[in-house]
Amino acid sequence: LNVLHLHLSDDQGFRVESIEYNLLHDRKDFFTQKDIQHLVEYARQRRIRIIPEFDIPGHTTR
């Protein structure tokens, strides 16, 4: 396998640290930006493609 699919948001929470919108990740169980950088570098060295997924409500128009 050379693909990692990351489900990073849904109705239960947003799992990536946001500097600008810091209330998105109100709990302790999220990836910091440094975590993501390390993960991307680790995957790059091993030729693993990362596919991030961010769910949005179906009624969102923009």
JSON list of C-alpha atoms in Angstrom, two decimals:
[
{"chain": "A", "resi": 1, "resn": "LEU", "atom": "CA", "xyz": [0.00, 0.00, 0.00]},
{"chain": "A", "resi": 2, "resn": "ASN", "atom": "CA", "xyz": [1.25, 3.47, -0.82]},
{"chain": "A", "resi": 3, "resn": "VAL", "atom": "CA", "xyz": [-1.77, 5.65, 0.03]},
{"chain": "A", "resi": 4, "resn": "LEU", "atom": "CA", "xyz": [-2.84, 7.00, 3.41]},
{"chain": "A", "resi": 5, "resn": "HIS", "atom": "CA", "xyz": [-6.38, 8.39, 3.56]},
{"chain": "A", "resi": 6, "resn": "LEU", "atom": "CA", "xyz": [-6.83, 10.71, 6.55]},
{"chain": "A", "resi": 7, "resn": "HIS", "atom": "CA", "xyz": [-10.39, 11.49, 7.64]},
{"chain": "A", "resi": 8, "resn": "LEU", "atom": "CA", "xyz": [-9.71, 14.80, 9.41]},
{"chain": "A", "resi": 9, "resn": "SER", "atom": "CA", "xyz": [-13.13, 16.30, 10.07]},
{"chain": "A", "resi": 10, "resn": "ASP", "atom": "CA", "xyz": [-16.76, 15.34, 10.59]},
{"chain": "A", "resi": 11, "resn": "ASP", "atom": "CA", "xyz": [-19.65, 16.26, 12.86]},
{"chain": "A", "resi": 12, "resn": "GLN", "atom": "CA", "xyz": [-17.67, 15.02, 15.88]},
{"chain": "A", "resi": 13, "resn": "GLY", "atom": "CA", "xyz": [-14.72, 17.34, 15.47]},
{"chain": "A", "resi": 14, "resn": "PHE", "atom": "CA", "xyz": [-11.98, 18.96, 13.44]},
{"chain": "A", "resi": 15, "resn": "ARG", "atom": "CA", "xyz": [-8.72, 17.02, 13.83]},
{"chain": "A", "resi": 16, "resn": "VAL", "atom": "CA", "xyz": [-6.16, 19.52, 12.52]},
{"chain": "A", "resi": 17, "resn": "GLU", "atom": "CA", "xyz": [-4.78, 22.51, 14.40]},
{"chain": "A", "resi": 18, "resn": "SER", "atom": "CA", "xyz": [-5.85, 25.84, 12.93]},
{"chain": "A", "resi": 19, "resn": "ILE", "atom": "CA", "xyz": [-3.89, 28.95, 13.91]},
{"chain": "A", "resi": 20, "resn": "GLU", "atom": "CA", "xyz": [-6.48, 31.36, 12.52]},
{"chain": "A", "resi": 21, "resn": "TYR", "atom": "CA", "xyz": [-9.61, 29.48, 13.69]},
{"chain": "A", "resi": 22, "resn": "ASN", "atom": "CA", "xyz": [-8.38, 27.99, 16.95]},
{"chain": "A", "resi": 23, "resn": "LEU", "atom": "CA", "xyz": [-11.89, 27.14, 18.22]},
{"chain": "A", "resi": 24, "resn": "LEU", "atom": "CA", "xyz": [-12.25, 24.45, 15.52]},
{"chain": "A", "resi": 25, "resn": "HIS", "atom": "CA", "xyz": [-10.16, 22.04, 17.57]},
{"chain": "A", "resi": 26, "resn": "ASP", "atom": "CA", "xyz": [-11.59, 22.52, 21.04]},
{"chain": "A", "resi": 27, "resn": "ARG", "atom": "CA", "xyz": [-10.43, 19.16, 22.40]},
{"chain": "A", "resi": 28, "resn": "LYS", "atom": "CA", "xyz": [-6.99, 17.63, 22.86]},
{"chain": "A", "resi": 29, "resn": "ASP", "atom": "CA", "xyz": [-7.31, 14.97, 20.14]},
{"chain": "A", "resi": 30, "resn": "PHE", "atom": "CA", "xyz": [-6.06, 16.75, 17.03]},
{"chain": "A", "resi": 31, "resn": "PHE", "atom": "CA", "xyz": [-2.93, 16.85, 14.89]},
{"chain": "A", "resi": 32, "resn": "THR", "atom": "CA", "xyz": [-0.73, 19.89, 15.42]},
{"chain": "A", "resi": 33, "resn": "GLN", "atom": "CA", "xyz": [0.77, 21.54, 12.36]},
{"chain": "A", "resi": 34, "resn": "LYS", "atom": "CA", "xyz": [4.11, 20.05, 13.39]},
{"chain": "A", "resi": 35, "resn": "ASP", "atom": "CA", "xyz": [2.51, 16.57, 13.56]},
{"chain": "A", "resi": 36, "resn": "ILE", "atom": "CA", "xyz": [1.24, 17.00, 9.99]},
{"chain": "A", "resi": 37, "resn": "GLN", "atom": "CA", "xyz": [4.65, 18.23, 8.79]},
{"chain": "A", "resi": 38, "resn": "HIS", "atom": "CA", "xyz": [6.34, 15.17, 10.31]},
{"chain": "A", "resi": 39, "resn": "LEU", "atom": "CA", "xyz": [3.73, 12.83, 8.82]},
{"chain": "A", "resi": 40, "resn": "VAL", "atom": "CA", "xyz": [4.09, 14.37, 5.36]},
{"chain": "A", "resi": 41, "resn": "GLU", "atom": "CA", "xyz": [7.88, 14.10, 5.48]},
{"chain": "A", "resi": 42, "resn": "TYR", "atom": "CA", "xyz": [7.72, 10.50, 6.73]},
{"chain": "A", "resi": 43, "resn": "ALA", "atom": "CA", "xyz": [5.33, 9.60, 3.91]},
{"chain": "A", "resi": 44, "resn": "ARG", "atom": "CA", "xyz": [7.38, 11.45, 1.28]},
{"chain": "A", "resi": 45, "resn": "GLN", "atom": "CA", "xyz": [10.52, 9.51, 2.21]},
{"chain": "A", "resi": 46, "resn": "ARG", "atom": "CA", "xyz": [8.60, 6.27, 1.71]},
{"chain": "A", "resi": 47, "resn": "ARG", "atom": "CA", "xyz": [6.73, 7.37, -1.41]},
{"chain": "A", "resi": 48, "resn": "ILE", "atom": "CA", "xyz": [3.38, 7.23, 0.34]},
{"chain": "A", "resi": 49, "resn": "ARG", "atom": "CA", "xyz": [0.66, 9.53, -0.94]},
{"chain": "A", "resi": 50, "resn": "ILE", "atom": "CA", "xyz": [-1.48, 11.25, 1.70]},
{"chain": "A", "resi": 51, "resn": "ILE", "atom": "CA", "xyz": [-5.09, 12.05, 0.84]},
{"chain": "A", "resi": 52, "resn": "PRO", "atom": "CA", "xyz": [-6.67, 14.40, 3.40]},
{"chain": "A", "resi": 53, "resn": "GLU", "atom": "CA", "xyz": [-10.46, 14.39, 3.73]},
{"chain": "A", "resi": 54, "resn": "PHE", "atom": "CA", "xyz": [-12.44, 17.27, 5.22]},
{"chain": "A", "resi": 55, "resn": "ASP", "atom": "CA", "xyz": [-16.18, 16.68, 5.47]},
{"chain": "A", "resi": 56, "resn": "ILE", "atom": "CA", "xyz": [-18.50, 19.63, 5.02]},
{"chain": "A", "resi": 57, "resn": "PRO", "atom": "CA", "xyz": [-22.28, 19.75, 5.42]},
{"chain": "A", "resi": 58, "resn": "GLY", "atom": "CA", "xyz": [-24.25, 18.89, 2.29]},
{"chain": "A", "resi": 59, "resn": "HIS", "atom": "CA", "xyz": [-26.10, 22.19, 2.42]},
{"chain": "A", "resi": 60, "resn": "THR", "atom": "CA", "xyz": [-22.90, 24.27, 2.28]},
{"chain": "A", "resi": 61, "resn": "THR", "atom": "CA", "xyz": [-22.91, 26.41, -0.86]},
{"chain": "A", "resi": 62, "resn": "ARG", "atom": "CA", "xyz": [-19.54, 28.13, -0.63]}
]
